PDB file of C-alpha atoms and ligand atoms in Angstrom:
ATOM      1  CA  MET A   1      20.376  -5.697 -43.297  1.00 81.00           C
ATOM      2  CA  ILE A   2      21.325  -7.708 -40.250  1.00 93.00           C
ATOM      3  CA  ASN A   3      23.527  -5.996 -37.678  1.00 96.00           C
ATOM      4  CA  SER A   4      23.963  -5.885 -33.894  1.00 97.00           C
ATOM      5  CA  ASP A   5      21.042  -3.500 -33.348  1.00 97.00           C
ATOM      6  CA  ARG A   6      18.671  -5.617 -35.435  1.00 97.00           C
ATOM      7  CA  ILE A   7      19.735  -8.773 -33.576  1.00 98.00           C
ATOM      8  CA  LYS A   8      19.112  -7.113 -30.216  1.00 98.00           C
ATOM      9  CA  GLU A   9      15.709  -5.939 -31.443  1.00 97.00           C
ATOM     10  CA  ILE A  10      14.824  -9.523 -32.403  1.00 97.00           C
ATOM     11  CA  LEU A  11      16.052 -10.872 -29.060  1.00 98.00           C
ATOM     12  CA  THR A  12      14.118  -8.277 -27.062  1.00 98.00           C
ATOM     13  CA  LYS A  13      10.934  -9.089 -28.990  1.00 97.00           C
ATOM     14  CA  LYS A  14      11.461 -12.789 -28.251  1.00 97.00           C
ATOM     15  CA  GLY A  15      11.730 -12.115 -24.500  1.00 97.00           C
ATOM     16  CA  ALA A  16      15.389 -11.449 -23.696  1.00 98.00           C
ATOM     17  CA  ASP A  17      16.023  -8.778 -21.041  1.00 98.00           C
ATOM     18  CA  LEU A  18      19.757  -8.505 -21.736  1.00 98.00           C
ATOM     19  CA  CYS A  19      21.772  -8.988 -24.949  1.00 98.00           C
ATOM     20  CA  GLY A  20      25.483  -8.660 -25.616  1.00 98.00           C
ATOM     21  CA  ILE A  21      27.927  -9.552 -28.365  1.00 98.00           C
ATOM     22  CA  ALA A  22      31.509 -10.796 -28.065  1.00 98.00           C
ATOM     23  CA  PRO A  23      33.903 -11.220 -30.991  1.00 98.00           C
ATOM     24  CA  VAL A  24      35.291 -14.751 -31.050  1.00 98.00           C
ATOM     25  CA  ALA A  25      38.821 -13.344 -30.528  1.00 98.00           C
ATOM     26  CA  ARG A  26      37.861 -12.580 -26.920  1.00 98.00           C
ATOM     27  CA  PHE A  27      37.691 -16.321 -26.163  1.00 98.00           C
ATOM     28  CA  LYS A  28      41.474 -16.866 -26.307  1.00 97.00           C
ATOM     29  CA  ASP A  29      41.494 -18.266 -22.741  1.00 96.00           C
ATOM     30  CA  ALA A  30      38.649 -20.757 -23.288  1.00 97.00           C
ATOM     31  CA  PRO A  31      39.700 -24.319 -22.434  1.00 96.00           C
ATOM     32  CA  SER A  32      40.541 -26.593 -25.339  1.00 96.00           C
ATOM     33  CA  GLY A  33      37.422 -28.379 -26.536  1.00 96.00           C
ATOM     34  CA  PHE A  34      35.098 -25.677 -25.184  1.00 97.00           C
ATOM     35  CA  HIS A  35      36.109 -22.771 -27.405  1.00 98.00           C
ATOM     36  CA  PRO A  36      33.363 -21.449 -29.730  1.00 98.00           C
ATOM     37  CA  LEU A  37      35.621 -22.446 -32.651  1.00 98.00           C
ATOM     38  CA  ASP A  38      35.624 -26.034 -31.347  1.00 98.00           C
ATOM     39  CA  VAL A  39      31.841 -26.006 -31.717  1.00 98.00           C
ATOM     40  CA  PHE A  40      31.652 -23.973 -34.927  1.00 98.00           C
ATOM     41  CA  PRO A  41      34.929 -23.409 -36.826  1.00 98.00           C
ATOM     42  CA  ASP A  42      33.454 -20.481 -38.815  1.00 98.00           C
ATOM     43  CA  CYS A  43      32.258 -18.625 -35.717  1.00 98.00           C
ATOM     44  CA  LYS A  44      32.998 -14.896 -35.840  1.00 98.00           C
ATOM     45  CA  SER A  45      30.791 -13.585 -33.019  1.00 98.00           C
ATOM     46  CA  VAL A  46      29.051 -14.955 -29.947  1.00 98.00           C
ATOM     47  CA  ILE A  47      25.630 -13.503 -29.163  1.00 98.00           C
ATOM     48  CA  VAL A  48      24.702 -13.915 -25.501  1.00 98.00           C
ATOM     49  CA  PHE A  49      21.344 -13.035 -23.995  1.00 98.00           C
ATOM     50  CA  ALA A  50      19.581 -13.452 -20.673  1.00 98.00           C
ATOM     51  CA  SER A  51      16.127 -13.298 -19.168  1.00 98.00           C
ATOM     52  CA  TYR A  52      15.152 -12.274 -15.688  1.00 96.00           C
ATOM     53  CA  PHE A  53      14.587 -15.128 -13.215  1.00 96.00           C
ATOM     54  CA  PRO A  54      11.763 -14.059 -10.854  1.00 94.00           C
ATOM     55  CA  LEU A  55      13.145 -13.131  -7.448  1.00 93.00           C
ATOM     56  CA  SER A  56       9.917 -14.284  -5.761  1.00 93.00           C
ATOM     57  CA  THR A  57      11.047 -17.887  -6.219  1.00 94.00           C
ATOM     58  CA  LEU A  58      13.665 -17.352  -3.505  1.00 93.00           C
ATOM     59  CA  GLN A  59      11.030 -16.342  -0.938  1.00 91.00           C
ATOM     60  CA  ALA A  60       9.148 -19.661  -0.880  1.00 93.00           C
ATOM     61  CA  LYS A  61       9.675 -22.161   1.936  1.00 94.00           C
ATOM     62  CA  THR A  62       9.838 -24.951  -0.638  1.00 94.00           C
ATOM     63  CA  ASN A  63      12.100 -25.100  -3.691  1.00 94.00           C
ATOM     64  CA  SER A  64       9.392 -26.491  -5.966  1.00 95.00           C
ATOM     65  CA  PRO A  65       8.527 -22.999  -7.319  1.00 96.00           C
ATOM     66  CA  TYR A  66      12.245 -22.304  -7.908  1.00 96.00           C
ATOM     67  CA  THR A  67      12.595 -25.625  -9.734  1.00 96.00           C
ATOM     68  CA  PHE A  68       9.638 -25.247 -12.061  1.00 95.00           C
ATOM     69  CA  ILE A  69      10.620 -21.668 -12.911  1.00 97.00           C
ATOM     70  CA  ARG A  70      14.199 -22.828 -13.572  1.00 97.00           C
ATOM     71  CA  ASN A  71      12.788 -25.441 -15.958  1.00 97.00           C
ATOM     72  CA  MET A  72      10.690 -22.760 -17.648  1.00 97.00           C
ATOM     73  CA  MET A  73      13.755 -20.520 -17.951  1.00 98.00           C
ATOM     74  CA  VAL A  74      15.668 -23.314 -19.700  1.00 98.00           C
ATOM     75  CA  ASP A  75      12.767 -23.745 -22.094  1.00 98.00           C
ATOM     76  CA  LYS A  76      12.388 -19.984 -22.642  1.00 98.00           C
ATOM     77  CA  LEU A  77      16.081 -19.354 -23.378  1.00 98.00           C
ATOM     78  CA  ASP A  78      16.305 -22.420 -25.622  1.00 98.00           C
ATOM     79  CA  LYS A  79      13.277 -21.175 -27.575  1.00 98.00           C
ATOM     80  CA  ILE A  80      14.871 -17.733 -27.977  1.00 98.00           C
ATOM     81  CA  SER A  81      18.105 -19.206 -29.358  1.00 98.00           C
ATOM     82  CA  PHE A  82      16.093 -21.495 -31.661  1.00 98.00           C
ATOM     83  CA  GLN A  83      14.038 -18.552 -32.945  1.00 98.00           C
ATOM     84  CA  LEU A  84      17.135 -16.401 -33.404  1.00 98.00           C
ATOM     85  CA  SER A  85      18.679 -19.179 -35.518  1.00 98.00           C
ATOM     86  CA  ILE A  86      15.614 -19.225 -37.765  1.00 97.00           C
ATOM     87  CA  GLU A  87      15.604 -15.429 -38.142  1.00 97.00           C
ATOM     88  CA  LEU A  88      19.322 -15.251 -38.928  1.00 98.00           C
ATOM     89  CA  GLU A  89      19.238 -18.138 -41.368  1.00 97.00           C
ATOM     90  CA  LYS A  90      16.683 -16.147 -43.388  1.00 96.00           C
ATOM     91  CA  GLU A  91      19.433 -13.505 -43.693  1.00 96.00           C
ATOM     92  CA  GLY A  92      22.019 -16.058 -44.808  1.00 97.00           C
ATOM     93  CA  VAL A  93      23.760 -16.188 -41.419  1.00 98.00           C
ATOM     94  CA  ILE A  94      24.680 -19.460 -39.727  1.00 98.00           C
ATOM     95  CA  ALA A  95      23.634 -19.222 -36.070  1.00 98.00           C
ATOM     96  CA  ILE A  96      24.370 -22.266 -33.919  1.00 98.00           C
ATOM     97  CA  PRO A  97      21.989 -22.382 -30.928  1.00 98.00           C
ATOM     98  CA  ILE A  98      23.711 -23.255 -27.640  1.00 98.00           C
ATOM     99  CA  PRO A  99      21.645 -25.218 -25.067  1.00 98.00           C
ATOM    100  CA  SER A 100      20.956 -23.078 -22.017  1.00 97.00           C
ATOM    101  CA  SER A 101      21.465 -26.121 -19.781  1.00 96.00           C
ATOM    102  CA  GLU A 102      21.434 -29.671 -21.164  1.00 92.00           C
ATOM    103  CA  PRO A 103      22.348 -31.487 -23.305  1.00 94.00           C
ATOM    104  CA  TYR A 104      26.136 -31.358 -23.291  1.00 93.00           C
ATOM    105  CA  ASP A 105      28.855 -33.828 -24.195  1.00 93.00           C
ATOM    106  CA  TYR A 106      31.401 -33.670 -21.382  1.00 94.00           C
ATOM    107  CA  TRP A 107      30.753 -35.685 -18.243  1.00 95.00           C
ATOM    108  CA  ASP A 108      33.361 -36.800 -15.691  1.00 94.00           C
ATOM    109  CA  TYR A 109      31.635 -39.555 -13.737  1.00 95.00           C
ATOM    110  CA  GLU A 110      34.228 -39.706 -10.915  1.00 94.00           C
ATOM    111  CA  ARG A 111      33.980 -35.975 -10.240  1.00 95.00           C
ATOM    112  CA  GLN A 112      30.268 -35.818 -11.173  1.00 95.00           C
ATOM    113  CA  HIS A 113      31.354 -32.825 -13.212  1.00 94.00           C
ATOM    114  CA  GLY A 114      29.635 -31.646 -16.386  1.00 95.00           C
ATOM    115  CA  ARG A 115      30.448 -28.836 -18.798  1.00 95.00           C
ATOM    116  CA  GLY A 116      28.303 -27.068 -21.373  1.00 95.00           C
ATOM    117  CA  ILE A 117      29.598 -27.146 -24.948  1.00 96.00           C
ATOM    118  CA  ILE A 118      30.766 -23.603 -24.243  1.00 97.00           C
ATOM    119  CA  SER A 119      30.649 -21.865 -20.856  1.00 97.00           C
ATOM    120  CA  LEU A 120      27.639 -19.541 -21.011  1.00 98.00           C
ATOM    121  CA  LYS A 121      28.748 -17.713 -17.868  1.00 97.00           C
ATOM    122  CA  HIS A 122      32.149 -16.889 -19.356  1.00 98.00           C
ATOM    123  CA  ALA A 123      30.514 -16.009 -22.682  1.00 98.00           C
ATOM    124  CA  GLY A 124      28.157 -13.699 -20.777  1.00 98.00           C
ATOM    125  CA  PHE A 125      31.137 -12.011 -19.152  1.00 98.00           C
ATOM    126  CA  LEU A 126      32.916 -11.577 -22.506  1.00 98.00           C
ATOM    127  CA  ALA A 127      29.733 -10.158 -24.044  1.00 98.00           C
ATOM    128  CA  GLY A 128      29.369  -7.538 -21.309  1.00 98.00           C
ATOM    129  CA  LEU A 129      26.411  -9.051 -19.446  1.00 98.00           C
ATOM    130  CA  GLY A 130      28.066  -9.180 -16.044  1.00 97.00           C
ATOM    131  CA  ILE A 131      30.949 -10.263 -13.834  1.00 96.00           C
ATOM    132  CA  LEU A 132      31.498 -13.677 -12.273  1.00 97.00           C
ATOM    133  CA  GLY A 133      30.950 -13.678  -8.520  1.00 96.00           C
ATOM    134  CA  LYS A 134      32.544 -15.932  -5.904  1.00 97.00           C
ATOM    135  CA  ASN A 135      29.387 -18.070  -6.084  1.00 96.00           C
ATOM    136  CA  THR A 136      30.452 -18.761  -9.729  1.00 97.00           C
ATOM    137  CA  LEU A 137      27.248 -17.122 -11.023  1.00 96.00           C
ATOM    138  CA  LEU A 138      27.226 -14.241 -13.477  1.00 97.00           C
ATOM    139  CA  ILE A 139      26.226 -11.050 -11.653  1.00 96.00           C
ATOM    140  CA  ASN A 140      24.562  -8.332 -13.718  1.00 95.00           C
ATOM    141  CA  ASP A 141      24.345  -4.721 -12.526  1.00 93.00           C
ATOM    142  CA  GLU A 142      20.563  -4.567 -12.986  1.00 93.00           C
ATOM    143  CA  TYR A 143      19.339  -8.103 -12.261  1.00 94.00           C
ATOM    144  CA  GLY A 144      22.093  -9.400  -9.993  1.00 93.00           C
ATOM    145  CA  THR A 145      22.300 -13.197  -9.988  1.00 94.00           C
ATOM    146  CA  MET A 146      18.663 -13.572 -11.107  1.00 95.00           C
ATOM    147  CA  ILE A 147      19.277 -14.249 -14.786  1.00 97.00           C
ATOM    148  CA  TRP A 148      19.309 -17.286 -17.036  1.00 98.00           C
ATOM    149  CA  LEU A 149      21.582 -17.322 -20.080  1.00 98.00           C
ATOM    150  CA  GLY A 150      21.403 -18.418 -23.699  1.00 98.00           C
ATOM    151  CA  ALA A 151      23.654 -17.930 -26.736  1.00 98.00           C
ATOM    152  CA  ASN A 152      24.153 -18.388 -30.469  1.00 98.00           C
ATOM    153  CA  LEU A 153      27.432 -18.715 -32.345  1.00 98.00           C
ATOM    154  CA  VAL A 154      27.236 -16.807 -35.617  1.00 98.00           C
ATOM    155  CA  SER A 155      29.157 -16.693 -38.870  1.00 98.00           C
ATOM    156  CA  ILE A 156      29.381 -12.890 -39.170  1.00 98.00           C
ATOM    157  CA  ASP A 157      31.323 -10.078 -37.545  1.00 98.00           C
ATOM    158  CA  LEU A 158      29.094  -7.854 -35.409  1.00 98.00           C
ATOM    159  CA  GLU A 159      29.535  -4.680 -33.399  1.00 98.00           C
ATOM    160  CA  PRO A 160      30.787  -5.926 -29.999  1.00 98.00           C
ATOM    161  CA  ASP A 161      29.698  -4.763 -26.556  1.00 98.00           C
ATOM    162  CA  LEU A 162      32.119  -3.577 -23.907  1.00 98.00           C
ATOM    163  CA  ILE A 163      33.088  -5.985 -21.153  1.00 98.00           C
ATOM    164  CA  ALA A 164      31.529  -4.903 -17.832  1.00 97.00           C
ATOM    165  CA  THR A 165      33.904  -3.194 -15.422  1.00 95.00           C
ATOM    166  CA  TYR A 166      31.766  -2.870 -12.293  1.00 93.00           C
ATOM    167  CA  GLN A 167      32.715  -4.754  -9.166  1.00 91.00           C
ATOM    168  CA  ALA A 168      30.579  -7.864  -8.660  1.00 88.00           C
ATOM    169  CA  CYS A 169      31.468  -9.050  -5.174  1.00 92.00           C
ATOM    170  CA  VAL A 170      31.132  -6.743  -2.215  1.00 87.00           C
ATOM    171  CA  SER A 171      34.571  -6.127  -0.706  1.00 86.00           C
ATOM    172  CA  LYS A 172      35.544  -8.953   1.675  1.00 92.00           C
ATOM    173  CA  CYS A 173      32.139 -10.655   1.234  1.00 95.00           C
ATOM    174  CA  THR A 174      32.269 -14.452   1.596  1.00 96.00           C
ATOM    175  CA  LEU A 175      28.585 -15.046   2.355  1.00 96.00           C
ATOM    176  CA  CYS A 176      28.069 -17.622  -0.394  1.00 97.00           C
ATOM    177  CA  ILE A 177      31.244 -19.528   0.487  1.00 97.00           C
ATOM    178  CA  ASP A 178      30.430 -19.552   4.201  1.00 97.00           C
ATOM    179  CA  SER A 179      26.753 -20.484   3.690  1.00 97.00           C
ATOM    180  CA  CYS A 180      27.225 -23.405   1.330  1.00 98.00           C
ATOM    181  CA  PRO A 181      26.184 -26.531   3.285  1.00 97.00           C
ATOM    182  CA  GLN A 182      28.546 -28.652   1.164  1.00 97.00           C
ATOM    183  CA  ASN A 183      31.638 -26.405   1.249  1.00 97.00           C
ATOM    184  CA  ALA A 184      31.454 -26.593  -2.521  1.00 98.00           C
ATOM    185  CA  LEU A 185      32.670 -23.057  -3.236  1.00 98.00           C
ATOM    186  CA  ASP A 186      36.230 -21.743  -2.936  1.00 96.00           C
ATOM    187  CA  GLY A 187      35.667 -18.289  -4.425  1.00 95.00           C
ATOM    188  CA  LEU A 188      36.760 -19.292  -7.918  1.00 95.00           C
ATOM    189  CA  THR A 189      35.295 -22.701  -8.688  1.00 96.00           C
ATOM    190  CA  ILE A 190      32.480 -24.994  -7.662  1.00 97.00           C
ATOM    191  CA  ASN A 191      32.872 -28.616  -6.598  1.00 97.00           C
ATOM    192  CA  GLN A 192      29.975 -29.940  -8.647  1.00 97.00           C
ATOM    193  CA  LYS A 193      30.006 -33.353  -6.989  1.00 96.00           C
ATOM    194  CA  ALA A 194      29.557 -31.849  -3.541  1.00 97.00           C
ATOM    195  CA  CYS A 195      26.921 -29.445  -4.824  1.00 97.00           C
ATOM    196  CA  ARG A 196      24.973 -32.136  -6.685  1.00 95.00           C
ATOM    197  CA  GLU A 197      24.720 -34.251  -3.503  1.00 95.00           C
ATOM    198  CA  LYS A 198      22.704 -31.453  -1.915  1.00 94.00           C
ATOM    199  CA  MET A 199      21.123 -29.952  -5.001  1.00 92.00           C
ATOM    200  CA  PHE A 200      19.158 -32.812  -6.534  1.00 91.00           C
ATOM    201  CA  THR A 201      16.275 -34.449  -4.701  1.00 92.00           C
ATOM    202  CA  TYR A 202      14.182 -36.935  -6.625  1.00 89.00           C
ATOM    203  CA  SER A 203      11.011 -38.744  -5.650  1.00 86.00           C
ATOM    204  CA  GLU A 204       9.060 -41.113  -7.840  1.00 88.00           C
ATOM    205  CA  GLY A 205       5.813 -39.246  -7.295  1.00 89.00           C
ATOM    206  CA  GLY A 206       7.049 -35.666  -7.133  1.00 88.00           C
ATOM    207  CA  GLY A 207       9.884 -35.651  -9.687  1.00 91.00           C
ATOM    208  CA  LEU A 208      13.107 -33.699  -9.463  1.00 93.00           C
ATOM    209  CA  VAL A 209      13.442 -30.727  -7.110  1.00 94.00           C
ATOM    210  CA  LEU A 210      16.486 -28.453  -7.086  1.00 95.00           C
ATOM    211  CA  SER A 211      16.814 -28.444  -3.333  1.00 94.00           C
ATOM    212  CA  CYS A 212      19.491 -25.801  -2.825  1.00 95.00           C
ATOM    213  CA  ASN A 213      19.895 -22.246  -4.037  1.00 94.00           C
ATOM    214  CA  ILE A 214      21.537 -20.808  -0.940  1.00 95.00           C
ATOM    215  CA  CYS A 215      24.522 -19.328  -2.820  1.00 95.00           C
ATOM    216  CA  ARG A 216      22.075 -17.389  -5.012  1.00 94.00           C
ATOM    217  CA  LYS A 217      19.787 -16.466  -2.134  1.00 93.00           C
ATOM    218  CA  VAL A 218      22.392 -15.097   0.302  1.00 94.00           C
ATOM    219  CA  CYS A 219      24.114 -12.984  -2.328  1.00 94.00           C
ATOM    220  CA  PRO A 220      23.333  -9.307  -1.689  1.00 91.00           C
ATOM    221  CA  HIS A 221      23.207  -8.919  -5.466  1.00 89.00           C
ATOM    222  CA  HIS A 222      20.333 -11.312  -6.018  1.00 81.00           C
ATOM    223  CA  ALA A 223      18.240  -8.269  -6.843  1.00 74.00           C
ATOM    224  CA  GLY A 224      20.883  -6.302  -8.721  1.00 73.00           C
ATOM    225  CA  LEU A 225      23.932  -4.322  -7.763  1.00 68.00           C
ATOM    226  CA  TYR A 226      22.265  -0.980  -7.378  1.00 58.00           C
ATOM    227  CA  LYS A 227      18.973  -1.739  -5.643  1.00 57.00           C
TER     228      LYS A 227
HETATM  229  S1  SF4 B 301      23.604 -24.713  -4.706  1.00 78.77           S
HETATM  230 FE1  SF4 B 301      23.831 -25.095  -2.504  1.00 78.77          FE
HETATM  231  S2  SF4 B 301      25.259 -26.817  -2.369  1.00 78.77           S
HETATM  232 FE2  SF4 B 301      25.453 -25.966  -4.430  1.00 78.77          FE
HETATM  233  S3  SF4 B 301      27.139 -24.493  -4.297  1.00 78.77           S
HETATM  234 FE3  SF4 B 301      25.234 -23.343  -3.972  1.00 78.77          FE
HETATM  235  S4  SF4 B 301      24.970 -23.324  -1.725  1.00 78.77           S
HETATM  236 FE4  SF4 B 301      26.465 -24.929  -2.221  1.00 78.77          FE
HETATM  237  S1  SF4 B 302      27.539 -13.639  -1.700  1.00 78.77           S
HETATM  238 FE1  SF4 B 302      29.181 -12.087  -1.602  1.00 78.77          FE
HETATM  239  S2  SF4 B 302      31.030 -13.198  -2.228  1.00 78.77           S
HETATM  240 FE2  SF4 B 302      29.278 -14.434  -2.867  1.00 78.77          FE
HETATM  241  S3  SF4 B 302      28.894 -13.833  -4.983  1.00 78.77           S
HETATM  242 FE3  SF4 B 302      27.571 -12.566  -3.704  1.00 78.77          FE
HETATM  243  S4  SF4 B 302      28.757 -10.699  -3.308  1.00 78.77           S
HETATM  244 FE4  SF4 B 302      30.174 -12.245  -4.079  1.00 78.77          FE
END
């Protein structure tokens, strides 16, 4: 019998460090076109999970280690959502896997602004995995900002998790906003165009390097809220 506990057991075995479940009714404020029901009209629950992103990557003097681990995290979370789909289909449940990064459909060329088919960060918040910080990252009480997210949209009602109530941002903290070399953060949103100009460095020989992670690195919660 498939239920929330069984799903979390499967996810943990596949390598997730955090799992939460949000009923689709919690997504009433999702923007039109990016609601789980826009992706899957029979969606009843959204399963969100995350894996720990090694903190050591922030200590290197080059961002190549951060970049290759980020690429591995994308692959790892995508594999988990793929495997969860297979497991749930065996139980007669439809389980749409959501890409943990690309691909996605929406792209505004002028603003250099992309959007996932649903917002994983907001889904993570609604599933109890954390609170959005001023750096626009999801902050979890145990792992801080060092998590990477994945999700599946499923066709069954499941026992939901409580939305987190802890405080994410330290009172009056503006470290991420003040440290961003592109002034891309305003405390609520990110100017993706400005961020992308700094973030992506490409060379023909060396490939793509994610050249900035300052807003993650300066956050006192990069190692968790209570460490
Ligand atoms: S990654 Fe860098 S450029 Fe982008 S918002 Fe964070 S600090 Fe700013
Ligand atoms: S650096 Fe400060 S303001 Fe920015 S997300 Fe972290 S706690 Fe919040």
